Tab-separated table of C-alpha atoms in Angstrom:
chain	number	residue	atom	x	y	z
X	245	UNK	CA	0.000	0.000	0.000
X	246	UNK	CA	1.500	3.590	-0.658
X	247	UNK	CA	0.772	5.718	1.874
X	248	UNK	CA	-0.457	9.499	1.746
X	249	UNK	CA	0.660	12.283	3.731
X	250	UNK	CA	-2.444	12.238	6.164
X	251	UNK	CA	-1.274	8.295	7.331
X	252	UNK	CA	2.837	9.486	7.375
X	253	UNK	CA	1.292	12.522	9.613
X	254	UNK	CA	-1.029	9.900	11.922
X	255	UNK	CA	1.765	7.455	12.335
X	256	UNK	CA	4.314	10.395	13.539
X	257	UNK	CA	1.824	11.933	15.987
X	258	UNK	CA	1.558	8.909	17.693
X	259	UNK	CA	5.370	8.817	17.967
X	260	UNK	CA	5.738	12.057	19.110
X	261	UNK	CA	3.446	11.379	22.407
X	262	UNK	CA	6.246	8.702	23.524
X	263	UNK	CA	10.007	8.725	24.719
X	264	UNK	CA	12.782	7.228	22.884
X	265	UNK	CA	15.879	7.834	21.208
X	266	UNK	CA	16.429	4.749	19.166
X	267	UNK	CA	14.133	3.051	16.746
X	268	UNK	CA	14.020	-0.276	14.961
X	269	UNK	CA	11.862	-0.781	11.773
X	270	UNK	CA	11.453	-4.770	10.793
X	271	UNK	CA	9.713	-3.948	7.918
X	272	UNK	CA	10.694	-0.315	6.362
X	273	UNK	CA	9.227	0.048	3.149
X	274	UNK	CA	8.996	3.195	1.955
X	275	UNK	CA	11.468	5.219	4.320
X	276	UNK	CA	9.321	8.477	4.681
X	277	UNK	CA	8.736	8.005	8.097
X	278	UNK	CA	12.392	6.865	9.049
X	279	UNK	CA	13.309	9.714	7.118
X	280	UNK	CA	11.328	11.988	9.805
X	281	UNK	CA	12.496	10.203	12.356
X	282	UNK	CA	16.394	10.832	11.520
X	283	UNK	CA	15.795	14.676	11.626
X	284	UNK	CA	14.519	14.198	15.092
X	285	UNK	CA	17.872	13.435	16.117
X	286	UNK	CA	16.581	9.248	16.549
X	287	UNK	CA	18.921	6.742	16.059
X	288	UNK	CA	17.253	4.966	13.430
X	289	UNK	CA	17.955	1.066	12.438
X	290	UNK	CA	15.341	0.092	9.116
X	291	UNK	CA	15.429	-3.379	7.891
X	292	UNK	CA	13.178	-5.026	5.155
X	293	UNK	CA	13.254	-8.489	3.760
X	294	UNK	CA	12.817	-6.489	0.205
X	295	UNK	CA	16.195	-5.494	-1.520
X	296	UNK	CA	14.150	-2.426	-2.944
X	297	UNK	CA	13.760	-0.844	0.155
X	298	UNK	CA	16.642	-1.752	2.077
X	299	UNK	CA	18.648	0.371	-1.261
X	300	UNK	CA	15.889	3.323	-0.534
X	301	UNK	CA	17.201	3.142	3.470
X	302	UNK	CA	20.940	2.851	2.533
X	303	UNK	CA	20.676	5.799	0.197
X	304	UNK	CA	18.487	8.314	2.840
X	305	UNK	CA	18.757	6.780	6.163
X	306	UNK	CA	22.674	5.181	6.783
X	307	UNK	CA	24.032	7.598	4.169
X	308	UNK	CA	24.528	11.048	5.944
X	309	UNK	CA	27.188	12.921	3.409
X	310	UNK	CA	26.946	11.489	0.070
X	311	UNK	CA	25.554	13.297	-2.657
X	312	UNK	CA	24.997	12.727	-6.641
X	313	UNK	CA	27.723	15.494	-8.185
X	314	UNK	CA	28.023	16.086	-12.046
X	315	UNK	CA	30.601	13.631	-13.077
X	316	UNK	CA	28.332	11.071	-11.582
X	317	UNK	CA	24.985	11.792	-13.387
X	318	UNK	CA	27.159	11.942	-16.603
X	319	UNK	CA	28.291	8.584	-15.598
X	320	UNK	CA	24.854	7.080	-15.281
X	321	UNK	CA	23.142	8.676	-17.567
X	322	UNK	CA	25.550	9.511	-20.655
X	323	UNK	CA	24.545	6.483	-23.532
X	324	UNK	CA	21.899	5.648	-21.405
X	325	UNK	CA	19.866	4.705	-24.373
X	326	UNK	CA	22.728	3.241	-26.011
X	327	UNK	CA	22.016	-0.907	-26.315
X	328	UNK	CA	24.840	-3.155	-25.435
X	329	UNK	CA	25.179	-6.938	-26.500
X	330	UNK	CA	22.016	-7.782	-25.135
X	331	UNK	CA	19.871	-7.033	-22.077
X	332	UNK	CA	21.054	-7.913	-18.870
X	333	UNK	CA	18.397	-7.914	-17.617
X	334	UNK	CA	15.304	-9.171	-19.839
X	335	UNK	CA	12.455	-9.105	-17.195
X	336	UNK	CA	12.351	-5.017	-17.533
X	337	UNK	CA	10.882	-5.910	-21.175
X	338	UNK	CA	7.466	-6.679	-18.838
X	339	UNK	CA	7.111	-3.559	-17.643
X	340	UNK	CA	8.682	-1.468	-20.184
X	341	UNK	CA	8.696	-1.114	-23.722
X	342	UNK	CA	12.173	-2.123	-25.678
X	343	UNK	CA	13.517	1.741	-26.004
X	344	UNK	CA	12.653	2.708	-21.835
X	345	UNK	CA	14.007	-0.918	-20.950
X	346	UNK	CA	17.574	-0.067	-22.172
X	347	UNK	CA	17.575	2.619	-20.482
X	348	UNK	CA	17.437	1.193	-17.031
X	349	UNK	CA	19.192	-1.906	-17.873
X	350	UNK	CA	22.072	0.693	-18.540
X	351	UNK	CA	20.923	2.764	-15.650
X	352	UNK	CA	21.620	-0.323	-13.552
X	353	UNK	CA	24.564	-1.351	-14.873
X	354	UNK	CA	26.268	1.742	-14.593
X	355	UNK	CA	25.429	2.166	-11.245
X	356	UNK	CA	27.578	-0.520	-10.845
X	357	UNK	CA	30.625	1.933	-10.971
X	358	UNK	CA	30.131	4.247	-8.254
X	359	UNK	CA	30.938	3.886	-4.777
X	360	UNK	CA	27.963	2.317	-2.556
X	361	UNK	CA	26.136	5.058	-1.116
X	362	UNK	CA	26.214	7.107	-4.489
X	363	UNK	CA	24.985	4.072	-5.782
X	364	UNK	CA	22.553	3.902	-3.137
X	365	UNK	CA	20.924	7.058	-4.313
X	366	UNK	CA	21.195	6.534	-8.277
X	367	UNK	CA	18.816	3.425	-7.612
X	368	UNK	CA	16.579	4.832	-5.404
X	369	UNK	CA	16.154	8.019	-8.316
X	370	UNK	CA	16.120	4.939	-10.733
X	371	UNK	CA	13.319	3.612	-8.868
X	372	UNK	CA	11.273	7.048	-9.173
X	373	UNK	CA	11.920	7.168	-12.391
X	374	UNK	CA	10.191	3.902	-12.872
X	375	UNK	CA	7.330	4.741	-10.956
X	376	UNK	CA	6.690	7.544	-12.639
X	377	UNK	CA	6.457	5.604	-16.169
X	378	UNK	CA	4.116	2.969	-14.651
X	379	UNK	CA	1.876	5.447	-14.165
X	380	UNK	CA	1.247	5.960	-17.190
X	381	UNK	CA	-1.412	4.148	-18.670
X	382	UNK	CA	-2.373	2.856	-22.433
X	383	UNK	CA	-4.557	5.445	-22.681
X	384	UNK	CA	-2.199	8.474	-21.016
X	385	UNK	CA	1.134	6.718	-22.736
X	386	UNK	CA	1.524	9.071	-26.162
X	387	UNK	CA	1.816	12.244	-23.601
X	388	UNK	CA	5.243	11.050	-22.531
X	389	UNK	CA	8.071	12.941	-23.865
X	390	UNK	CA	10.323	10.031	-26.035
X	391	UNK	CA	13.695	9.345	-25.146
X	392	UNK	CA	13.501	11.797	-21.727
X	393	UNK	CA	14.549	9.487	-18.772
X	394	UNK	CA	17.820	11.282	-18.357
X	395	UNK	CA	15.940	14.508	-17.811
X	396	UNK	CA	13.498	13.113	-15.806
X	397	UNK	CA	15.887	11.177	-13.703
X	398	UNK	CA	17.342	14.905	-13.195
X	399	UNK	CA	14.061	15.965	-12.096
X	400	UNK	CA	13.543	13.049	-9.762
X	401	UNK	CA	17.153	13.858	-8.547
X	402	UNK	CA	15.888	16.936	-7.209
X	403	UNK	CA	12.688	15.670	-5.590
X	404	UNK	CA	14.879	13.752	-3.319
X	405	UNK	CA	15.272	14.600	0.454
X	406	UNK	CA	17.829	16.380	1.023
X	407	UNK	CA	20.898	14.165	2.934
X	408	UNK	CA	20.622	14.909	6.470
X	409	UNK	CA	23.960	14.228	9.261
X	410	UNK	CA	22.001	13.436	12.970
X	411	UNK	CA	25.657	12.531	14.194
X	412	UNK	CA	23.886	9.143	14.964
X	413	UNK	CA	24.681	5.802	14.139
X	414	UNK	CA	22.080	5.182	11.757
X	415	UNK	CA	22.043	1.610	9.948
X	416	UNK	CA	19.794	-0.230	6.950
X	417	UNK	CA	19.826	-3.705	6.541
X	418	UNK	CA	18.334	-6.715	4.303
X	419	UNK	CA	17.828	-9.114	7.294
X	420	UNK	CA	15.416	-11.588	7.875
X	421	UNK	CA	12.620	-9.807	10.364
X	422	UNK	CA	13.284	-12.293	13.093
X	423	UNK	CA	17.129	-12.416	13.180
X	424	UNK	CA	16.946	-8.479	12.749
X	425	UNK	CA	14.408	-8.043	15.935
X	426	UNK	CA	16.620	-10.269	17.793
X	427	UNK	CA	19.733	-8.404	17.152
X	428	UNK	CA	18.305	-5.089	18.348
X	429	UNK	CA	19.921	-4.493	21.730
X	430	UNK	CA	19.729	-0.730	23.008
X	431	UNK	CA	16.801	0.040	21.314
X	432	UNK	CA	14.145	2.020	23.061
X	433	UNK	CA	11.153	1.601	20.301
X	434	UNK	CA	9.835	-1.224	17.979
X	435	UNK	CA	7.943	0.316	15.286
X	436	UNK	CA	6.057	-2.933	13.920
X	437	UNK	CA	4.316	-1.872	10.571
X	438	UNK	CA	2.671	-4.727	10.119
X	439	UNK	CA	2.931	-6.147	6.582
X	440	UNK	CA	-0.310	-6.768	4.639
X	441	UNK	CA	-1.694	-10.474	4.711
X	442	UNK	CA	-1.146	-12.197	1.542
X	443	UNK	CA	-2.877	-15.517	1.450
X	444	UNK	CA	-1.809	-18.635	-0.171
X	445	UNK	CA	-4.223	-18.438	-2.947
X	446	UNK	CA	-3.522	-15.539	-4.217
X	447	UNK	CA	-1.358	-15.217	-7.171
X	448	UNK	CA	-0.741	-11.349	-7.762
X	449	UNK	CA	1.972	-8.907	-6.590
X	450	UNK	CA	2.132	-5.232	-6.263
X	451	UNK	CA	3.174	-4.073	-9.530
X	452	UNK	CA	5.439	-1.105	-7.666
X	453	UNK	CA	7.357	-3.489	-5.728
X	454	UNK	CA	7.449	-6.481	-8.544
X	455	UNK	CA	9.263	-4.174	-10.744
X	456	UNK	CA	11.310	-2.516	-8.303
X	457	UNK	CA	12.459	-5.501	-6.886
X	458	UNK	CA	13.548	-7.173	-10.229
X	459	UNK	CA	15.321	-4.350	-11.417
X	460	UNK	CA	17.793	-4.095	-8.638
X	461	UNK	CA	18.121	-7.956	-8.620
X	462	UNK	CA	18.561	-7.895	-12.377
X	463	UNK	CA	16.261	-10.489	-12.681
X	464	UNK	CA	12.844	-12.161	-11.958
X	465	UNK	CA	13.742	-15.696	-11.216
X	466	UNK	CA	14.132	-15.127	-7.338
X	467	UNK	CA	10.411	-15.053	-6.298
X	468	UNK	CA	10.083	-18.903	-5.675
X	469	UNK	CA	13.335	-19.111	-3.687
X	470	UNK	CA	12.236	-15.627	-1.616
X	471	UNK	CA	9.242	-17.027	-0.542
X	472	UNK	CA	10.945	-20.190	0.239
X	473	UNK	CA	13.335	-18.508	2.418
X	474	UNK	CA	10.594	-16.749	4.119
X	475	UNK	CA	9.465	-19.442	5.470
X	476	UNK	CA	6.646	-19.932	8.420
X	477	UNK	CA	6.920	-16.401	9.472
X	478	UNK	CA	5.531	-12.808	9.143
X	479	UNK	CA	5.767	-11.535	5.921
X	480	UNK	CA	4.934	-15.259	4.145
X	481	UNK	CA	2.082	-15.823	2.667
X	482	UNK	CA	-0.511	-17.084	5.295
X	483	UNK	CA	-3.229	-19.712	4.802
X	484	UNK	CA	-5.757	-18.061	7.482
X	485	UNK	CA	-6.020	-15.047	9.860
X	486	UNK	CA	-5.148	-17.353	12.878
X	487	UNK	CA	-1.488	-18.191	11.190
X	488	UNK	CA	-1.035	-14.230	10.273
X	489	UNK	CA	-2.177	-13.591	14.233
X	490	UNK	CA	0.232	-16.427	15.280
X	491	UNK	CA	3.412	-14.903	13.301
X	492	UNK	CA	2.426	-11.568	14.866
X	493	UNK	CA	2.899	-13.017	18.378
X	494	UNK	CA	6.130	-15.205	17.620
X	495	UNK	CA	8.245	-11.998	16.568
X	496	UNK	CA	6.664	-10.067	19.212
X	497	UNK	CA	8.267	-12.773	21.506
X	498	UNK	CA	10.973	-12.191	20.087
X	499	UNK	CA	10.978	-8.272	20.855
X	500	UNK	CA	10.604	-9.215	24.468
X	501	UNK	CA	13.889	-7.255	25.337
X	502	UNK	CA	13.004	-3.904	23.746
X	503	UNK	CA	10.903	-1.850	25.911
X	504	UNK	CA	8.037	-0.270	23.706
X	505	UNK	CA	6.391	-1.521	20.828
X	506	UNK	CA	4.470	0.813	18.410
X	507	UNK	CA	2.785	-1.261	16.503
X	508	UNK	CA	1.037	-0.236	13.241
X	509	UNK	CA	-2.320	-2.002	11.649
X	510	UNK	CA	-4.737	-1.930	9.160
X	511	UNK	CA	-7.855	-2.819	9.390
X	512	UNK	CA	-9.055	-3.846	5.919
X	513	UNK	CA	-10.596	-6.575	6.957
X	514	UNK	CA	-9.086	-9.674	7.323
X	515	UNK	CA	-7.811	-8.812	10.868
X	516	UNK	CA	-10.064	-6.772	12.721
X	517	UNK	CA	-8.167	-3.956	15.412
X	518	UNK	CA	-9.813	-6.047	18.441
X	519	UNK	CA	-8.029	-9.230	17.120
X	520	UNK	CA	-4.961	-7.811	17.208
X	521	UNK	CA	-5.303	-5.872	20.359
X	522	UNK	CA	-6.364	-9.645	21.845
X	523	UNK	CA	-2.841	-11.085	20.167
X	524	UNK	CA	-0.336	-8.454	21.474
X	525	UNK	CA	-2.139	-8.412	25.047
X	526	UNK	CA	-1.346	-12.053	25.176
X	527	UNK	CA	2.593	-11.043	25.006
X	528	UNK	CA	2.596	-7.728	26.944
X	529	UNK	CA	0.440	-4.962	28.243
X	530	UNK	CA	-1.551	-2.814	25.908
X	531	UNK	CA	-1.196	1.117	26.750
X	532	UNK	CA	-2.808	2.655	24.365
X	533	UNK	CA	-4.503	2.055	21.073
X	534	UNK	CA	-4.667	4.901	18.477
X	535	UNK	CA	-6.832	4.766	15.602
X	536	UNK	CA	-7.491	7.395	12.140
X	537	UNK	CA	-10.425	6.606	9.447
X	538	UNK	CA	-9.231	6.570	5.991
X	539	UNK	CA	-12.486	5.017	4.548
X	540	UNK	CA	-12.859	7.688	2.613
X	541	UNK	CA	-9.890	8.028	1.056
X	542	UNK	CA	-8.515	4.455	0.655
X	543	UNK	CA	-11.856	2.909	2.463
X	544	UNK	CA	-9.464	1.420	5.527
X	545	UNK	CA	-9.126	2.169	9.400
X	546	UNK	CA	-5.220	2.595	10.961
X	547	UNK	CA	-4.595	2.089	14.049
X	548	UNK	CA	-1.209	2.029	16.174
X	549	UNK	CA	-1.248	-0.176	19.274
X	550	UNK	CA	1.030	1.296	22.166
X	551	UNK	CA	2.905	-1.746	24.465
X	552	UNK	CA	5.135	-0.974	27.089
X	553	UNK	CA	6.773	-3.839	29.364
């Protein structure tokens, strides 16, 4: 789900009514709100099992100095539409036509040649660029400018927030969620966002994170062995709302030893808010339950359940 300014906003008023200094995300995503969090002078540790978003965190969250400079755009982006041999990676040919595919195929490959957090940031602009072409659609497509990526990725470039020094040590990882939790010693706050259930059955992906994810892996024969690795545990596909509820619980056992949990839910129904208010109560005590109405606007409730030990 990509969220709008008015859930970013809820999430980070909740946060602001509690003490902490250090954070750990499980599940990042999108780093907006880690982002925030940084410029509050937190000490911010984001994980997600998704290489796409762990790349976002390196680039805005670990990375406090590093910026794109001139030389480095003209490495990335000079022949960008140039083909090579062949693709290296064929897979972008399903989301983009032949001409736009080259160009991040280069894109990526180039990126290859700077140091890591410049890298960092060219794929995380690559990935906006991307976005921004998917949403397009057939009808909408002949408005695009041909052959402007490079200026676009420019444009993008710019959009980016700004790199920010907290003189904290700030870290972003690709861990699994468990081993990650369990790792987090002197960490005041668990912000648990929790991921959204996907069941067994179901055979689609978000589009936004299926492309993303194959790009920066160069590839899209990974998804069998990813879910593999996954494994019996949040995050995997579940066969009922009793498993999902039972992963919940098992890495909140595993959080035992950090002293708050923030976790954040919604209610879209497969998992109602009482549910999961029942599940975390069973591990620790429940402080305080916030909850915002987006029916309107993406027709769910959020909620973020407060847990101190």
């Amino acid at each position: 789900m990509q969220f709008t300014n008015g859930w970013l906003a809820f999430e980070l008023g909740v946060l602001r009514r509690l003490k902490f200094e250090s954070i750990a995300l499980p599940f990042t995503g999108e780093p907006e709100i880690a982002i925030h969090l940084k410029r509050w002078k937190i000490r911010v540790a984001a994980n997600d099992p998704m290489i796409w978003s762990y790349i976002k965190a390196t680039a805005l969250i670990e990375n406090h100095t590093e910026q794109l400079e001139e030389d480095d755009l003209a490495t990335l982006l000079d022949d960008a539409y140039v083909p090579r041999d062949k693709l290296d990676n064929p897979a972008m040919l399903k989301w983009f036509n032949e001409t736009d595919a080259w160009w991040f195929d280069n894109l990526r490959f180039n990126a290859e040649r700077l140091e890591p957090f410049k890298q960092a940031l060219a794929l995380t602009v690559g990935m906006m660029v991307g976005d921004y072409v998917l949403s397009f659609s057939e009808q909408t497509r002949a408005l695009r400018e041909p052959f402007s990526l490079s200026r676009v990725f420019r444009l993008m470039l710019n959009c980016l927030p700004s790199v920010f020094d907290n003189a904290l040590q700030n870290k972003s990882s690709n861990q699994d969620v468990g081993i990650f939790v369990a790792e987090r010693h002197h960490t005041d706050l668990l912000f648990l966002r929790l991921p959204t259930p996907v069941t067994q059955s179901s055979t689609s992906r978000d589009p936004l994170v299926s492309w993303r994810e194959e790009w920066v892996r160069g590839g899209d024969n990974f998804w069998l062995d990813l879910e593999r690795e996954r494994g019996a545990r949040l995050g995997s596909r579940v066969q009922s709302k009793q498993q999902y509820l039972g992963f919940v619980e098992d890495l909140l056992r595993t959080a035992s030893h950090i002293p708050a949990w923030a976790i954040a839910h919604t209610e879209n129904g497969f998992i109602s808010n009482d549910e999961l208010v029942e599940k975390v109560s069973r591990v620790r005590k429940v402080e305080s339950i916030y909850s915002k109405d987006f029916s309107d606007l993406l027709g769910v409730r959020a909620s973020v359940i407060v847990a101190t030990s």
